[in-house]
Amino acid sequence: MATFRPHFILLLLLLCIITFTQSTPLFLGKYAKKPNKLSSYKYKTQYFTQQLDHFSFQDSGNFSQRYLINADNWVGAQRKGPIFMYCGNEGDIEWFASNSGFIWEIAPRFGAMLLFPEHRYYGESMPYGSKEEAYKNSTTLSYLTAEQAIADYAVLLRELKQNLSAEGCPVVLFGGSYGGMLAAWMRLKYPHLTVGALASSAPILQFEDIVPPETFYNIVSNDFRRESINCFNTIKESWGELQSMGENTDGLNQLTKTFHLCGELKNTQDLSDWLSSAYSYLAMVDYPYPSDFLMPLPGHPIREVCKRIDSAADGTSVLDRIFYGVSIYYNFTGAVNCFKLDDDPHGMSGWQWQACTEMVMPMSSDPEKSMFPIFNFNKTYEEERCIRSYGVKPRFRWITTEFGGHSDGHYSKLPFSVLQNVSESLVALVTEEGAHHLDLRASTPNDPDWLVQQRVSEIRLIKGWIDDYNQGKGSAFSM
Amino acid sequence: MATFRPHFILLLLLLCIITFTQSTPLFLGKYAKKPNKLSSYKYKTQYFTQQLDHFSFQDSGNFSQRYLINADNWVGAQRKGPIFMYCGNEGDIEWFASNSGFIWEIAPRFGAMLLFPEHRYYGESMPYGSKEEAYKNSTTLSYLTAEQAIADYAVLLRELKQNLSAEGCPVVLFGGSYGGMLAAWMRLKYPHLTVGALASSAPILQFEDIVPPETFYNIVSNDFRRESINCFNTIKESWGELQSMGENTDGLNQLTKTFHLCGELKNTQDLSDWLSSAYSYLAMVDYPYPSDFLMPLPGHPIREVCKRIDSAADGTSVLDRIFYGVSIYYNFTGAVNCFKLDDDPHGMSGWQWQACTEMVMPMSSDPEKSMFPIFNFNKTYEEERCIRSYGVKPRFRWITTEFGGHSDGHYSKLPFSVLQNVSESLVALVTEEGAHHLDLRASTPNDPDWLVQQRVSEIRLIKGWIDDYNQGKGSAFSM
């Protein structure tokens, strides 16, 4: 069993998932394929009419929000059965519901109702009737914000509770990754509606100047270096090779062949992004057993990638090694004949919009400690890119104004103490074996001891919140 | 010295100020004249560019927010000099600054900077360049909300602190009436930016079904009944008289004469509203000494009104008595020759818009206990009225969703414990002598003992918040 090291910032960053397109974080983005097979968890799918704009009284209309609900284990309002609400992320809510087995597993012992509201502008919860209309321009997209999403969850919660006469039932929030940020933030902003939040792998400190911008890539790089220094060096070397080859006559064509791309490569940047994303995602889903969250993968996938890179026959070129390596991520099943670098026909994902508006997470890549291409986060560049791409100007300081995060001068402790509670339940993730969203996944016979222990702690924590609430101690209200 | 009775809900309601236009609360509204003479407090007037819409990324533009600042007593960032911020109400900020003498008086002992940001859409802080443009229609008015106003304060605070390298300085919030609600809500929503809030006379429980809708008018009525049962009865009787006379041939003309109106009375409702407002305002400013907050008034003005009503010569009609009575409120100086019932040329005040959108405070008038005209709050009626008047539909449950207020089932304690702290500092207001915003006013040689004590408690409370912050105990962050 690995030792516990409760270094919270590292935790947050380690588990933050991004693509490498010049510092735009993409949590569960375009290189992650949604599995067709969803789990066998049973739920009702329902729809709720939401105000598109909660914070002004312009007549901007409504939209239909999807939510999944399961009350099979609920002991009912009379007995104050708790409501477990998972704060939907930037994607189809069914996917998150199926990959949050932990919540399903613990529902019976708490007599809890499960609720999975979908995040606006994702999955089926599209304003303006369709994704095409919703993603049309910066005006239609303008209501895609974390604050509005959290307000959706709050309004839904109150309506549901009223309909069920369940006003007295305690609500526990869950979320992983961006959903974890939402859970933490909702607990902060709506303490009167919630008793606690289990925010897993939520990089809420990756804003403004709270942590050094190099931290994330350093940590991902370290995951590879730990497996093999040779693997780390080969990847680090590959960017130059890729660049040089791209500049040769016929170089792009050659790269297209080396990497088995379906279409002709137009520039080396696209390929760099594709490779960088794979490394970041691999750090995220570096589960100790075979899994199928973003992609079907073996256990310890980083180890497998590095094995391929390191053990290729003598004389194998750097770029060939790289291709063998990332094939673990993009083609573990061997079913893919050629790779598409960009599947998004609109060239615009919801998360990219969010990253260009409020969710600006400054990232740089350090020349020494990072295996990724070197670059520095640059506000002006970022601003120009966002105006060019989405017709919108990022608000660099908004998230920290709205949700905090700075230690405010002399404070050395964590800025949200809501997270001090939560951090207890996240500590184990910061082991050598930690991986994104891992504690929220269903248990398996292969779970390492530390993960089993981790979940025990989380259950104790949740029980504590509910007990406090029932005894009127008010973890809900004390400030 | 009166006894302390910490009945918080009563406090909140007692001090809530409204007009009587069928349950639309108007805190400091159209029948309250802004005094020309402002106090001698010295401040710099500055302007800050604010985002008109903090919660969407539509290009809705900016506006210039006025704020008043005084750093004469500030001990500076190095010594963590506190920042006292008054949350501007629905009116000209200079008025509130001059009527919050308490804050000015305690600044030196705390070495505090004073900051008075103005509420958007009031005073000089007009979006779209002018009041005319800002109040044009429901679209231009749509960003006039409490959430946006609080976000203004948060953004301003962070910018100022950054410019002064004062990030480590604790911020204490103040506010009275609607400004008190904003202070309480800002403390709830931005605990990372504030260490405490002194919310005076803030009726944050007057929403949805939290308190019985009759409570407010019952309390105001009781203030009159306590002075004289005859006074109470005369007022109660007067509405019928007024109604009957209005129905006579030439009745409206006769009423115009009786009440010395400048223009011809068009209907009895306008006159009823004007009278009701006076009674509500009188309860608000029932200070034990002469004052000039809403209007120049003698000390104990309700007592004076009732004296006039009760002591008119035998044979004086009910309506004449009423006129003599309310003249205390509308014409204490004797300078007014005739009365205008409605000074607002646009027929639309900012507060009325707010009351038709989110600040919906259900009010009814009880046939037994209230001296006001009888009516029941009616959602449908209210909705129709707001659509008719402002083209907007009220969101009856929004404030309680966003800011809480319900005791959530079995909780018997106050819903926001932020207010438990604050309530300590408000308790004294619930004496027989309590009046709106009283503790925030400058001290006078005539202050009753209980008020002096009240302020001592408040100072102790504020000192406690700041000490906790400086010792890292984090009243700012504990949740």
PDB file of C-alpha atoms in Angstrom, chain A residues 217-397:
ATOM      1  CA  TYR A 217       2.647  19.767 -16.739  1.00  0.00           C
ATOM      2  CA  ASN A 218       5.427  19.127 -14.289  1.00  0.00           C
ATOM      3  CA  ILE A 219       3.234  16.684 -12.441  1.00  0.00           C
ATOM      4  CA  VAL A 220       2.051  14.860 -15.534  1.00  0.00           C
ATOM      5  CA  SER A 221       5.647  14.711 -16.763  1.00  0.00           C
ATOM      6  CA  ASN A 222       6.723  13.317 -13.453  1.00  0.00           C
ATOM      7  CA  ASP A 223       4.238  10.470 -13.808  1.00  0.00           C
ATOM      8  CA  PHE A 224       6.135   9.443 -16.913  1.00  0.00           C
ATOM      9  CA  ARG A 225       9.588  10.092 -15.517  1.00  0.00           C
ATOM     10  CA  ARG A 226       8.744   7.928 -12.532  1.00  0.00           C
ATOM     11  CA  GLU A 227       8.035   5.009 -14.859  1.00  0.00           C
ATOM     12  CA  SER A 228      11.188   5.515 -16.885  1.00  0.00           C
ATOM     13  CA  ILE A 229      13.610   8.341 -17.355  1.00  0.00           C
ATOM     14  CA  ASN A 230      14.216   7.083 -20.878  1.00  0.00           C
ATOM     15  CA  CYS A 231      10.490   7.298 -21.653  1.00  0.00           C
ATOM     16  CA  PHE A 232      10.391  10.864 -20.355  1.00  0.00           C
ATOM     17  CA  ASN A 233      13.442  11.813 -22.441  1.00  0.00           C
ATOM     18  CA  THR A 234      12.125  10.201 -25.598  1.00  0.00           C
ATOM     19  CA  ILE A 235       8.876  12.135 -25.354  1.00  0.00           C
ATOM     20  CA  LYS A 236      10.745  15.341 -24.589  1.00  0.00           C
ATOM     21  CA  GLU A 237      12.950  14.779 -27.627  1.00  0.00           C
ATOM     22  CA  SER A 238      10.055  13.941 -29.916  1.00  0.00           C
ATOM     23  CA  TRP A 239       8.712  17.486 -30.327  1.00  0.00           C
ATOM     24  CA  GLY A 240      11.883  18.650 -32.018  1.00  0.00           C
ATOM     25  CA  GLU A 241      11.914  15.608 -34.277  1.00  0.00           C
ATOM     26  CA  LEU A 242       8.317  16.200 -35.183  1.00  0.00           C
ATOM     27  CA  GLN A 243       9.010  19.846 -35.908  1.00  0.00           C
ATOM     28  CA  SER A 244      12.037  19.069 -38.104  1.00  0.00           C
ATOM     29  CA  MET A 245      10.265  16.416 -40.059  1.00  0.00           C
ATOM     30  CA  GLY A 246       7.337  18.728 -40.620  1.00  0.00           C
ATOM     31  CA  GLU A 247       9.658  21.221 -42.205  1.00  0.00           C
ATOM     32  CA  ASN A 248      11.047  18.693 -44.717  1.00  0.00           C
ATOM     33  CA  THR A 249       9.658  18.431 -48.195  1.00  0.00           C
ATOM     34  CA  ASP A 250       7.001  15.790 -47.970  1.00  0.00           C
ATOM     35  CA  GLY A 251       7.450  15.852 -44.188  1.00  0.00           C
ATOM     36  CA  LEU A 252       3.771  16.280 -43.359  1.00  0.00           C
ATOM     37  CA  ASN A 253       2.965  13.395 -45.644  1.00  0.00           C
ATOM     38  CA  GLN A 254       5.547  11.270 -43.901  1.00  0.00           C
ATOM     39  CA  LEU A 255       4.119  12.178 -40.475  1.00  0.00           C
ATOM     40  CA  THR A 256       0.658  11.285 -41.747  1.00  0.00           C
ATOM     41  CA  LYS A 257       1.990   7.825 -42.521  1.00  0.00           C
ATOM     42  CA  THR A 258       4.039   7.382 -39.345  1.00  0.00           C
ATOM     43  CA  PHE A 259       1.023   8.189 -37.202  1.00  0.00           C
ATOM     44  CA  HIS A 260      -1.529   6.391 -39.371  1.00  0.00           C
ATOM     45  CA  LEU A 261      -3.701   9.448 -39.749  1.00  0.00           C
ATOM     46  CA  CYS A 262      -6.909   9.182 -41.754  1.00  0.00           C
ATOM     47  CA  GLY A 263      -6.522  12.585 -43.383  1.00  0.00           C
ATOM     48  CA  GLU A 264      -3.481  14.484 -44.616  1.00  0.00           C
ATOM     49  CA  LEU A 265      -1.741  16.358 -41.766  1.00  0.00           C
ATOM     50  CA  LYS A 266      -1.951  20.125 -42.300  1.00  0.00           C
ATOM     51  CA  ASN A 267       0.513  21.289 -39.664  1.00  0.00           C
ATOM     52  CA  THR A 268       2.620  19.781 -36.919  1.00  0.00           C
ATOM     53  CA  GLN A 269       0.728  21.655 -34.203  1.00  0.00           C
ATOM     54  CA  ASP A 270      -2.350  19.484 -34.662  1.00  0.00           C
ATOM     55  CA  LEU A 271      -0.257  16.393 -34.187  1.00  0.00           C
ATOM     56  CA  SER A 272       1.500  17.871 -31.150  1.00  0.00           C
ATOM     57  CA  ASP A 273      -1.857  18.612 -29.570  1.00  0.00           C
ATOM     58  CA  TRP A 274      -3.070  15.116 -30.247  1.00  0.00           C
ATOM     59  CA  LEU A 275      -0.008  13.582 -28.624  1.00  0.00           C
ATOM     60  CA  SER A 276       0.015  15.980 -25.685  1.00  0.00           C
ATOM     61  CA  SER A 277      -3.622  15.229 -24.984  1.00  0.00           C
ATOM     62  CA  ALA A 278      -2.904  11.541 -24.829  1.00  0.00           C
ATOM     63  CA  TYR A 279      -0.205  12.064 -22.196  1.00  0.00           C
ATOM     64  CA  SER A 280      -2.443  14.288 -20.082  1.00  0.00           C
ATOM     65  CA  TYR A 281      -5.394  11.903 -20.327  1.00  0.00           C
ATOM     66  CA  LEU A 282      -3.142   8.988 -19.483  1.00  0.00           C
ATOM     67  CA  ALA A 283      -2.138  10.701 -16.245  1.00  0.00           C
ATOM     68  CA  MET A 284      -5.814  11.174 -15.516  1.00  0.00           C
ATOM     69  CA  VAL A 285      -6.903   7.604 -16.058  1.00  0.00           C
ATOM     70  CA  ASP A 286      -3.774   5.924 -14.767  1.00  0.00           C
ATOM     71  CA  TYR A 287      -5.913   3.458 -12.876  1.00  0.00           C
ATOM     72  CA  PRO A 288      -4.248   0.386 -11.411  1.00  0.00           C
ATOM     73  CA  TYR A 289      -6.663  -1.938 -13.226  1.00  0.00           C
ATOM     74  CA  PRO A 290      -8.115  -2.162 -16.743  1.00  0.00           C
ATOM     75  CA  SER A 291     -10.762   0.497 -17.289  1.00  0.00           C
ATOM     76  CA  ASP A 292     -12.907   2.086 -19.911  1.00  0.00           C
ATOM     77  CA  PHE A 293     -13.614   5.661 -18.839  1.00  0.00           C
ATOM     78  CA  LEU A 294     -12.194   7.857 -21.569  1.00  0.00           C
ATOM     79  CA  MET A 295     -10.857   4.970 -23.612  1.00  0.00           C
ATOM     80  CA  PRO A 296     -10.479   1.231 -23.122  1.00  0.00           C
ATOM     81  CA  LEU A 297      -7.135   0.874 -21.361  1.00  0.00           C
ATOM     82  CA  PRO A 298      -5.007  -1.676 -19.517  1.00  0.00           C
ATOM     83  CA  GLY A 299      -4.205  -1.221 -15.831  1.00  0.00           C
ATOM     84  CA  HIS A 300      -1.305   1.156 -15.191  1.00  0.00           C
ATOM     85  CA  PRO A 301      -1.509   2.537 -18.718  1.00  0.00           C
ATOM     86  CA  ILE A 302       1.442   4.951 -18.342  1.00  0.00           C
ATOM     87  CA  ARG A 303       3.641   2.001 -17.484  1.00  0.00           C
ATOM     88  CA  GLU A 304       2.419   0.267 -20.634  1.00  0.00           C
ATOM     89  CA  VAL A 305       3.053   3.312 -22.813  1.00  0.00           C
ATOM     90  CA  CYS A 306       6.578   3.644 -21.507  1.00  0.00           C
ATOM     91  CA  LYS A 307       7.221  -0.076 -21.948  1.00  0.00           C
ATOM     92  CA  ARG A 308       6.372   0.263 -25.624  1.00  0.00           C
ATOM     93  CA  ILE A 309       8.501   3.370 -26.047  1.00  0.00           C
ATOM     94  CA  ASP A 310      11.451   1.848 -24.245  1.00  0.00           C
ATOM     95  CA  SER A 311      11.359  -1.658 -25.591  1.00  0.00           C
ATOM     96  CA  ALA A 312      11.045  -1.019 -29.317  1.00  0.00           C
ATOM     97  CA  ALA A 313      13.732  -2.715 -31.374  1.00  0.00           C
ATOM     98  CA  ASP A 314      17.105  -0.980 -31.583  1.00  0.00           C
ATOM     99  CA  GLY A 315      17.164   1.491 -34.406  1.00  0.00           C
ATOM    100  CA  THR A 316      13.462   2.328 -34.093  1.00  0.00           C
ATOM    101  CA  SER A 317      13.084   6.082 -34.640  1.00  0.00           C
ATOM    102  CA  VAL A 318      11.882   8.400 -31.900  1.00  0.00           C
ATOM    103  CA  LEU A 319       8.638   9.141 -33.716  1.00  0.00           C
ATOM    104  CA  ASP A 320       7.904   5.474 -34.324  1.00  0.00           C
ATOM    105  CA  ARG A 321       8.426   4.794 -30.633  1.00  0.00           C
ATOM    106  CA  ILE A 322       6.054   7.605 -29.805  1.00  0.00           C
ATOM    107  CA  PHE A 323       3.447   6.184 -32.140  1.00  0.00           C
ATOM    108  CA  TYR A 324       3.718   2.719 -30.557  1.00  0.00           C
ATOM    109  CA  GLY A 325       3.403   4.326 -27.174  1.00  0.00           C
ATOM    110  CA  VAL A 326       0.327   6.481 -27.718  1.00  0.00           C
ATOM    111  CA  SER A 327      -1.380   3.626 -29.511  1.00  0.00           C
ATOM    112  CA  ILE A 328      -1.944   2.273 -26.011  1.00  0.00           C
ATOM    113  CA  TYR A 329      -4.204   5.243 -25.460  1.00  0.00           C
ATOM    114  CA  TYR A 330      -5.800   5.688 -28.846  1.00  0.00           C
ATOM    115  CA  ASN A 331      -5.964   2.067 -29.981  1.00  0.00           C
ATOM    116  CA  PHE A 332      -5.626  -0.387 -27.132  1.00  0.00           C
ATOM    117  CA  THR A 333      -8.241  -2.674 -28.630  1.00  0.00           C
ATOM    118  CA  GLY A 334      -6.458  -2.622 -31.982  1.00  0.00           C
ATOM    119  CA  ALA A 335      -9.716  -1.861 -33.743  1.00  0.00           C
ATOM    120  CA  VAL A 336      -8.691   1.519 -35.146  1.00  0.00           C
ATOM    121  CA  ASN A 337      -7.258   1.551 -38.645  1.00  0.00           C
ATOM    122  CA  CYS A 338      -6.501   5.230 -38.900  1.00  0.00           C
ATOM    123  CA  PHE A 339      -6.709   8.195 -36.524  1.00  0.00           C
ATOM    124  CA  LYS A 340      -8.677  11.400 -36.878  1.00  0.00           C
ATOM    125  CA  LEU A 341      -7.036  14.330 -35.144  1.00  0.00           C
ATOM    126  CA  ASP A 342     -10.185  16.362 -34.797  1.00  0.00           C
ATOM    127  CA  ASP A 343     -13.612  14.840 -34.666  1.00  0.00           C
ATOM    128  CA  ASP A 344     -15.480  17.991 -33.812  1.00  0.00           C
ATOM    129  CA  PRO A 345     -17.156  19.177 -37.009  1.00  0.00           C
ATOM    130  CA  HIS A 346     -17.973  22.572 -35.480  1.00  0.00           C
ATOM    131  CA  GLY A 347     -14.450  23.152 -34.284  1.00  0.00           C
ATOM    132  CA  MET A 348     -15.989  24.450 -31.119  1.00  0.00           C
ATOM    133  CA  SER A 349     -16.551  22.545 -27.950  1.00  0.00           C
ATOM    134  CA  GLY A 350     -18.395  23.855 -24.966  1.00  0.00           C
ATOM    135  CA  TRP A 351     -15.368  23.524 -22.787  1.00  0.00           C
ATOM    136  CA  GLN A 352     -13.250  25.596 -25.129  1.00  0.00           C
ATOM    137  CA  TRP A 353     -15.839  28.357 -24.838  1.00  0.00           C
ATOM    138  CA  GLN A 354     -15.750  28.072 -21.062  1.00  0.00           C
ATOM    139  CA  ALA A 355     -11.954  28.208 -21.097  1.00  0.00           C
ATOM    140  CA  CYS A 356     -12.135  31.408 -23.140  1.00  0.00           C
ATOM    141  CA  THR A 357     -14.616  33.106 -20.829  1.00  0.00           C
ATOM    142  CA  GLU A 358     -14.288  32.359 -17.113  1.00  0.00           C
ATOM    143  CA  MET A 359     -12.500  29.031 -16.756  1.00  0.00           C
ATOM    144  CA  VAL A 360      -9.132  30.446 -17.680  1.00  0.00           C
ATOM    145  CA  MET A 361      -6.477  28.178 -16.190  1.00  0.00           C
ATOM    146  CA  PRO A 362      -3.021  29.523 -16.814  1.00  0.00           C
ATOM    147  CA  MET A 363      -0.623  26.761 -17.841  1.00  0.00           C
ATOM    148  CA  SER A 364       3.018  26.919 -18.835  1.00  0.00           C
ATOM    149  CA  SER A 365       5.458  24.223 -19.751  1.00  0.00           C
ATOM    150  CA  ASP A 366       8.789  24.374 -17.972  1.00  0.00           C
ATOM    151  CA  PRO A 367      11.960  23.826 -20.058  1.00  0.00           C
ATOM    152  CA  GLU A 368      13.535  21.572 -17.427  1.00  0.00           C
ATOM    153  CA  LYS A 369      10.888  19.623 -15.624  1.00  0.00           C
ATOM    154  CA  SER A 370       8.275  19.210 -18.323  1.00  0.00           C
ATOM    155  CA  MET A 371       8.367  16.691 -21.148  1.00  0.00           C
ATOM    156  CA  PHE A 372       5.816  18.759 -23.103  1.00  0.00           C
ATOM    157  CA  PRO A 373       6.663  21.397 -25.725  1.00  0.00           C
ATOM    158  CA  ILE A 374       7.921  24.525 -24.003  1.00  0.00           C
ATOM    159  CA  PHE A 375       5.701  27.569 -23.794  1.00  0.00           C
ATOM    160  CA  ASN A 376       4.625  30.287 -21.406  1.00  0.00           C
ATOM    161  CA  PHE A 377       1.109  31.321 -20.584  1.00  0.00           C
ATOM    162  CA  ASN A 378       0.551  34.752 -22.041  1.00  0.00           C
ATOM    163  CA  LYS A 379      -2.507  36.797 -21.193  1.00  0.00           C
ATOM    164  CA  THR A 380      -2.400  38.967 -24.290  1.00  0.00           C
ATOM    165  CA  TYR A 381      -1.992  35.987 -26.580  1.00  0.00           C
ATOM    166  CA  GLU A 382      -4.828  34.195 -24.814  1.00  0.00           C
ATOM    167  CA  GLU A 383      -7.097  37.207 -25.058  1.00  0.00           C
ATOM    168  CA  GLU A 384      -6.419  37.607 -28.766  1.00  0.00           C
ATOM    169  CA  ARG A 385      -6.950  33.924 -29.406  1.00  0.00           C
ATOM    170  CA  CYS A 386     -10.327  33.958 -27.618  1.00  0.00           C
ATOM    171  CA  ILE A 387     -11.532  37.066 -29.390  1.00  0.00           C
ATOM    172  CA  ARG A 388     -10.445  35.547 -32.694  1.00  0.00           C
ATOM    173  CA  SER A 389     -11.945  32.128 -32.036  1.00  0.00           C
ATOM    174  CA  TYR A 390     -15.094  32.888 -30.083  1.00  0.00           C
ATOM    175  CA  GLY A 391     -15.600  36.616 -30.216  1.00  0.00           C
ATOM    176  CA  VAL A 392     -15.260  36.823 -26.461  1.00  0.00           C
ATOM    177  CA  LYS A 393     -12.798  38.269 -23.977  1.00  0.00           C
ATOM    178  CA  PRO A 394     -11.697  36.113 -21.052  1.00  0.00           C
ATOM    179  CA  ARG A 395     -12.291  37.463 -17.534  1.00  0.00           C
ATOM    180  CA  PHE A 396      -9.064  36.347 -15.929  1.00  0.00           C
ATOM    181  CA  ARG A 397      -9.957  37.364 -12.388  1.00  0.00           C
TER     182      ARG A 397
END
